[in-house]
PDB file of C-alpha atoms in Angstrom:
ATOM      1  CA  MET D   8       8.951 -19.814 -15.680  1.00  0.00           C
ATOM      2  CA  SER D   9       9.715 -20.825 -11.781  1.00  0.00           C
ATOM      3  CA  ALA D  10       7.083 -22.053  -9.475  1.00  0.00           C
ATOM      4  CA  ALA D  11       7.966 -18.965  -7.106  1.00  0.00           C
ATOM      5  CA  GLN D  12       7.135 -16.671  -9.990  1.00  0.00           C
ATOM      6  CA  ILE D  13       3.656 -18.407 -10.489  1.00  0.00           C
ATOM      7  CA  SER D  14       2.950 -18.232  -6.721  1.00  0.00           C
ATOM      8  CA  THR D  15       4.021 -14.554  -6.810  1.00  0.00           C
ATOM      9  CA  ALA D  16       1.975 -13.942  -9.765  1.00  0.00           C
ATOM     10  CA  VAL D  17      -0.998 -15.606  -8.057  1.00  0.00           C
ATOM     11  CA  SER D  18      -0.490 -13.742  -4.563  1.00  0.00           C
ATOM     12  CA  ASP D  19      -0.185 -10.467  -6.494  1.00  0.00           C
ATOM     13  CA  PHE D  20      -3.605 -11.198  -8.366  1.00  0.00           C
ATOM     14  CA  VAL D  21      -5.301 -11.892  -4.810  1.00  0.00           C
ATOM     15  CA  LEU D  22      -3.868  -8.598  -3.812  1.00  0.00           C
ATOM     16  CA  SER D  23      -5.136  -6.656  -6.661  1.00  0.00           C
ATOM     17  CA  VAL D  24      -8.382  -8.086  -6.417  1.00  0.00           C
ATOM     18  CA  SER D  25      -8.684  -7.162  -2.649  1.00  0.00           C
ATOM     19  CA  ALA D  26      -7.480  -3.265  -3.586  1.00  0.00           C
ATOM     20  CA  VAL D  27      -9.616  -3.013  -6.684  1.00  0.00           C
ATOM     21  CA  LEU D  28     -12.892  -3.660  -5.039  1.00  0.00           C
ATOM     22  CA  PRO D  29     -12.732  -0.912  -2.387  1.00  0.00           C
ATOM     23  CA  ALA D  30     -11.292   1.511  -5.180  1.00  0.00           C
ATOM     24  CA  LEU D  31     -14.406   1.014  -7.037  1.00  0.00           C
ATOM     25  CA  THR D  32     -17.017   0.948  -4.270  1.00  0.00           C
ATOM     26  CA  LEU D  33     -15.311   3.880  -2.110  1.00  0.00           C
ATOM     27  CA  TRP D  34     -15.330   6.236  -4.626  1.00  0.00           C
ATOM     28  CA  ARG D  35     -18.346   8.302  -3.741  1.00  0.00           C
ATOM     29  CA  PRO D  36     -17.852   8.076   0.052  1.00  0.00           C
ATOM     30  CA  SER D  37     -14.269   8.113  -0.024  1.00  0.00           C
ATOM     31  CA  PRO D  38     -12.283   9.390  -2.980  1.00  0.00           C
ATOM     32  CA  VAL D  39      -8.835   9.710  -1.363  1.00  0.00           C
ATOM     33  CA  GLY D  40      -9.582   6.221   0.025  1.00  0.00           C
ATOM     34  CA  SER D  41     -10.489   4.958  -3.106  1.00  0.00           C
ATOM     35  CA  ALA D  42      -7.396   6.568  -4.843  1.00  0.00           C
ATOM     36  CA  GLY D  43      -5.061   4.907  -2.284  1.00  0.00           C
ATOM     37  CA  PHE D  44      -6.196   1.198  -2.949  1.00  0.00           C
ATOM     38  CA  LEU D  45      -6.242   2.054  -6.551  1.00  0.00           C
ATOM     39  CA  VAL D  46      -2.673   2.605  -6.513  1.00  0.00           C
ATOM     40  CA  VAL D  47      -2.108  -0.483  -4.550  1.00  0.00           C
ATOM     41  CA  GLY D  48      -4.164  -2.098  -7.112  1.00  0.00           C
ATOM     42  CA  ILE D  49      -2.154  -1.152 -10.083  1.00  0.00           C
ATOM     43  CA  ALA D  50       0.968  -1.797  -8.420  1.00  0.00           C
ATOM     44  CA  SER D  51      -0.161  -5.570  -7.658  1.00  0.00           C
ATOM     45  CA  GLY D  52      -1.652  -5.697 -11.173  1.00  0.00           C
ATOM     46  CA  LEU D  53       1.811  -5.131 -12.737  1.00  0.00           C
ATOM     47  CA  GLY D  54       3.212  -7.516 -10.325  1.00  0.00           C
ATOM     48  CA  VAL D  55       0.908 -10.205 -12.082  1.00  0.00           C
ATOM     49  CA  LEU D  56       2.164  -8.981 -15.413  1.00  0.00           C
ATOM     50  CA  ARG D  57       5.805  -8.905 -14.257  1.00  0.00           C
ATOM     51  CA  PHE D  58       5.570 -12.586 -12.241  1.00  0.00           C
ATOM     52  CA  GLY D  59       3.258 -14.148 -14.857  1.00  0.00           C
ATOM     53  CA  GLN D  60       5.918 -14.676 -17.519  1.00  0.00           C
ATOM     54  CA  GLY D  61       9.291 -15.690 -17.832  1.00  0.00           C
ATOM     55  CA  SER D  62      11.496 -13.160 -18.994  1.00  0.00           C
ATOM     56  CA  PRO D  63       9.486  -9.794 -18.119  1.00  0.00           C
ATOM     57  CA  PRO D  64      10.872  -6.667 -20.532  1.00  0.00           C
ATOM     58  CA  PRO D  65      12.765  -4.322 -18.277  1.00  0.00           C
ATOM     59  CA  SER D  66      10.243  -1.445 -18.554  1.00  0.00           C
ATOM     60  CA  LEU D  67       7.541  -3.862 -16.941  1.00  0.00           C
ATOM     61  CA  VAL D  68       9.767  -4.295 -13.847  1.00  0.00           C
ATOM     62  CA  GLN D  69      10.583  -0.791 -13.625  1.00  0.00           C
ATOM     63  CA  ALA D  70       7.078   0.105 -13.598  1.00  0.00           C
ATOM     64  CA  HIS D  71       6.374  -2.556 -10.916  1.00  0.00           C
ATOM     65  CA  GLN D  72       8.928  -1.074  -8.873  1.00  0.00           C
ATOM     66  CA  SER D  73       7.773   2.270  -9.408  1.00  0.00           C
ATOM     67  CA  PHE D  74       3.999   1.756  -8.543  1.00  0.00           C
ATOM     68  CA  SER D  75       5.229  -0.538  -5.610  1.00  0.00           C
ATOM     69  CA  TRP D  76       7.058   2.409  -3.965  1.00  0.00           C
ATOM     70  CA  LEU D  77       4.080   4.570  -4.843  1.00  0.00           C
ATOM     71  CA  ALA D  78       1.619   2.207  -3.255  1.00  0.00           C
ATOM     72  CA  ASN D  79       3.924   2.274  -0.119  1.00  0.00           C
ATOM     73  CA  VAL D  80       4.200   6.178   0.066  1.00  0.00           C
ATOM     74  CA  LEU D  81       0.835   7.533  -1.483  1.00  0.00           C
ATOM     75  CA  GLY D  82      -1.513   4.224  -1.184  1.00  0.00           C
ATOM     76  CA  THR D  83      -0.859   4.061   2.825  1.00  0.00           C
ATOM     77  CA  ALA D  84      -1.277   8.038   2.904  1.00  0.00           C
ATOM     78  CA  CYS D  85      -4.584   8.005   1.173  1.00  0.00           C
ATOM     79  CA  ILE D  86      -5.813   5.000   3.180  1.00  0.00           C
ATOM     80  CA  SER D  87      -4.952   6.775   6.658  1.00  0.00           C
ATOM     81  CA  ALA D  88      -5.903  10.094   5.586  1.00  0.00           C
ATOM     82  CA  ALA D  89      -9.213   8.634   4.518  1.00  0.00           C
ATOM     83  CA  LEU D  90      -9.526   6.852   7.751  1.00  0.00           C
ATOM     84  CA  HIS D  91      -8.940  10.067   9.481  1.00  0.00           C
ATOM     85  CA  ASN D  92     -11.478  11.917   7.557  1.00  0.00           C
ATOM     86  CA  LYS D  93     -14.227   9.278   8.119  1.00  0.00           C
ATOM     87  CA  MET D  94     -13.396   9.541  11.967  1.00  0.00           C
ATOM     88  CA  VAL D  95     -12.821  13.153  12.854  1.00  0.00           C
ATOM     89  CA  ALA D  96     -15.311  15.779  11.896  1.00  0.00           C
ATOM     90  CA  GLY D  97     -13.914  18.800  10.123  1.00  0.00           C
ATOM     91  CA  HIS D  98     -10.688  16.903   9.086  1.00  0.00           C
ATOM     92  CA  ASN D  99      -9.248  18.640   6.040  1.00  0.00           C
ATOM     93  CA  LEU D 100      -7.876  16.498   3.499  1.00  0.00           C
ATOM     94  CA  TRP D 101      -6.069  19.543   1.674  1.00  0.00           C
ATOM     95  CA  THR D 102      -3.852  20.015   4.686  1.00  0.00           C
ATOM     96  CA  ASP D 103      -3.412  16.489   6.041  1.00  0.00           C
ATOM     97  CA  TYR D 104       0.093  15.763   6.788  1.00  0.00           C
ATOM     98  CA  ARG D 105       0.386  12.509   5.404  1.00  0.00           C
ATOM     99  CA  LEU D 106      -0.832  13.498   2.070  1.00  0.00           C
ATOM    100  CA  LEU D 107       1.594  16.756   2.022  1.00  0.00           C
ATOM    101  CA  GLY D 108       4.355  14.418   3.201  1.00  0.00           C
ATOM    102  CA  ALA D 109       3.785  11.908   0.180  1.00  0.00           C
ATOM    103  CA  ALA D 110       3.367  14.740  -2.231  1.00  0.00           C
ATOM    104  CA  LEU D 111       6.695  16.450  -1.096  1.00  0.00           C
ATOM    105  CA  LEU D 112       8.540  12.939  -1.130  1.00  0.00           C
ATOM    106  CA  LEU D 113       6.962  12.484  -4.773  1.00  0.00           C
ATOM    107  CA  VAL D 114       8.682  15.742  -5.763  1.00  0.00           C
ATOM    108  CA  ILE D 115      12.057  15.540  -4.232  1.00  0.00           C
ATOM    109  CA  GLN D 116      12.622  11.423  -4.336  1.00  0.00           C
ATOM    110  CA  ARG D 117      14.609  11.892  -7.301  1.00  0.00           C
ATOM    111  CA  PHE D 118      17.000  14.319  -5.848  1.00  0.00           C
ATOM    112  CA  LEU D 119      17.674  12.242  -2.558  1.00  0.00           C
ATOM    113  CA  PRO D 120      20.556   9.699  -2.000  1.00  0.00           C
ATOM    114  CA  PRO D 121      18.945   6.141  -2.216  1.00  0.00           C
ATOM    115  CA  LYS D 122      19.330   5.541   1.330  1.00  0.00           C
ATOM    116  CA  VAL D 123      17.788   8.729   2.538  1.00  0.00           C
ATOM    117  CA  SER D 124      14.912   8.039  -0.068  1.00  0.00           C
ATOM    118  CA  GLU D 125      14.666   4.475   1.631  1.00  0.00           C
ATOM    119  CA  LEU D 126      14.810   6.005   5.131  1.00  0.00           C
ATOM    120  CA  VAL D 127      12.105   8.945   4.459  1.00  0.00           C
ATOM    121  CA  THR D 128       9.881   6.360   2.524  1.00  0.00           C
ATOM    122  CA  LEU D 129       9.996   3.809   5.466  1.00  0.00           C
ATOM    123  CA  LEU D 130       9.130   6.987   7.738  1.00  0.00           C
ATOM    124  CA  LEU D 131       6.422   8.352   5.843  1.00  0.00           C
ATOM    125  CA  SER D 132       4.576   4.857   5.263  1.00  0.00           C
ATOM    126  CA  GLY D 133       5.051   4.123   9.181  1.00  0.00           C
ATOM    127  CA  ILE D 134       3.615   7.147  10.111  1.00  0.00           C
ATOM    128  CA  SER D 135       0.483   6.561   7.847  1.00  0.00           C
ATOM    129  CA  VAL D 136      -0.105   3.214   9.138  1.00  0.00           C
ATOM    130  CA  VAL D 137       0.668   4.076  13.041  1.00  0.00           C
ATOM    131  CA  THR D 138      -1.378   7.178  12.895  1.00  0.00           C
ATOM    132  CA  ALA D 139      -4.159   4.932  11.088  1.00  0.00           C
ATOM    133  CA  GLY D 140      -3.788   2.191  13.581  1.00  0.00           C
ATOM    134  CA  ILE D 141      -4.060   4.914  16.543  1.00  0.00           C
ATOM    135  CA  LEU D 142      -6.923   6.780  15.341  1.00  0.00           C
ATOM    136  CA  CYS D 143      -8.916   3.627  14.700  1.00  0.00           C
ATOM    137  CA  GLY D 144      -7.968   2.177  18.270  1.00  0.00           C
ATOM    138  CA  MET D 145      -9.199   5.514  19.732  1.00  0.00           C
ATOM    139  CA  ASN D 146     -12.503   5.407  18.000  1.00  0.00           C
ATOM    140  CA  GLY D 147     -13.228   1.622  18.765  1.00  0.00           C
ATOM    141  CA  ASN D 148     -12.711   0.574  15.277  1.00  0.00           C
ATOM    142  CA  ILE D 149     -11.196  -2.892  15.683  1.00  0.00           C
ATOM    143  CA  THR D 150     -10.989  -3.503  11.817  1.00  0.00           C
ATOM    144  CA  GLY D 151      -9.173  -0.479  11.077  1.00  0.00           C
ATOM    145  CA  VAL D 152      -6.664  -1.358  13.921  1.00  0.00           C
ATOM    146  CA  THR D 153      -6.332  -4.885  12.317  1.00  0.00           C
ATOM    147  CA  GLY D 154      -5.841  -3.274   8.886  1.00  0.00           C
ATOM    148  CA  ALA D 155      -2.970  -1.143  10.648  1.00  0.00           C
ATOM    149  CA  VAL D 156      -1.508  -4.249  12.523  1.00  0.00           C
ATOM    150  CA  LEU D 157      -1.292  -6.325   9.199  1.00  0.00           C
ATOM    151  CA  TYR D 158       0.326  -3.717   7.085  1.00  0.00           C
ATOM    152  CA  ALA D 159       2.909  -3.158   9.714  1.00  0.00           C
ATOM    153  CA  ALA D 160       3.265  -6.742   9.943  1.00  0.00           C
ATOM    154  CA  SER D 161       3.795  -7.318   6.295  1.00  0.00           C
ATOM    155  CA  GLY D 162       6.644  -4.837   6.055  1.00  0.00           C
ATOM    156  CA  LEU D 163       8.367  -5.243   9.678  1.00  0.00           C
ATOM    157  CA  VAL D 164       7.859  -8.833  10.282  1.00  0.00           C
ATOM    158  CA  ILE D 165       7.468 -10.605   7.045  1.00  0.00           C
ATOM    159  CA  GLY D 166       9.140  -8.700   4.397  1.00  0.00           C
ATOM    160  CA  VAL D 167       9.722  -9.798   0.843  1.00  0.00           C
ATOM    161  CA  GLU D 168      13.169 -11.520   0.582  1.00  0.00           C
ATOM    162  CA  GLY D 169      13.785 -15.327   1.372  1.00  0.00           C
ATOM    163  CA  SER D 170      11.015 -17.773   2.284  1.00  0.00           C
ATOM    164  CA  LEU D 171       9.312 -18.997   5.481  1.00  0.00           C
ATOM    165  CA  LEU D 172       8.154 -22.519   5.797  1.00  0.00           C
ATOM    166  CA  SER D 173       9.065 -23.053   2.231  1.00  0.00           C
ATOM    167  CA  ILE D 174       6.575 -20.300   1.093  1.00  0.00           C
ATOM    168  CA  PRO D 175       8.097 -17.256  -0.666  1.00  0.00           C
ATOM    169  CA  ARG D 176       8.029 -14.069   1.922  1.00  0.00           C
ATOM    170  CA  VAL D 177       6.901 -12.205  -0.773  1.00  0.00           C
ATOM    171  CA  ASP D 178       3.750 -14.212  -1.062  1.00  0.00           C
ATOM    172  CA  LEU D 179       3.121 -14.061   2.621  1.00  0.00           C
ATOM    173  CA  PHE D 180       3.498 -10.314   2.195  1.00  0.00           C
ATOM    174  CA  HIS D 181       1.290 -10.098  -0.388  1.00  0.00           C
ATOM    175  CA  TYR D 182      -1.355 -12.025   1.453  1.00  0.00           C
ATOM    176  CA  ALA D 183      -0.885 -10.161   4.682  1.00  0.00           C
ATOM    177  CA  LEU D 184      -1.572  -6.789   2.776  1.00  0.00           C
ATOM    178  CA  THR D 185      -4.570  -8.566   1.242  1.00  0.00           C
ATOM    179  CA  LEU D 186      -6.028  -9.005   4.617  1.00  0.00           C
ATOM    180  CA  GLY D 187      -5.005  -5.569   5.671  1.00  0.00           C
ATOM    181  CA  ASN D 188      -6.784  -4.208   2.513  1.00  0.00           C
ATOM    182  CA  LEU D 189     -10.074  -6.084   3.602  1.00  0.00           C
ATOM    183  CA  ALA D 190      -9.654  -4.701   6.974  1.00  0.00           C
ATOM    184  CA  PHE D 191      -9.104  -1.327   5.927  1.00  0.00           C
ATOM    185  CA  TYR D 192     -12.279  -1.438   3.615  1.00  0.00           C
ATOM    186  CA  SER D 193     -14.265  -2.597   6.309  1.00  0.00           C
ATOM    187  CA  ALA D 194     -13.253   0.330   8.503  1.00  0.00           C
ATOM    188  CA  LEU D 195     -14.011   2.821   5.737  1.00  0.00           C
ATOM    189  CA  SER D 196     -17.387   1.061   4.776  1.00  0.00           C
TER     190      SER D 196
END
């Protein structure tokens, strides 16, 4: 097992802990937000298992990739919708455009060409993050804005390929998401 795999298993573990705490403690006040954090926690937990061994089985690699995609689409949509629900009286989660878009993508994703699926995934997760940031900004919730900025920066600026200052970008990506989770958790608490 390489040092890069060990560092990625560690960064995935830290990300998982940062998601499981809100998933457990937000269940009563915000079940939708809790579900979003839970998906992120499962994805990163699978990453710990995947990168914590030298040759992970293909089924584990596939499960990690699938849950990471699900965290990107559904996890961010749930967290964003939960913030909207907290800050806007009368917001109906059953008609929330982010959740409906995520549900629609879950159904049609397998029928889309890979490039179209990738573009729609980026669009949906981007809408969730941007609307969370705008809504939090309009309501003076600085921690929510910080979470949105960290989530956006993790994907758009940091990425997951290569290294930066000899640190694998995927690890920096995980740590930025960890800080974003803590900020979103604070915004929802």
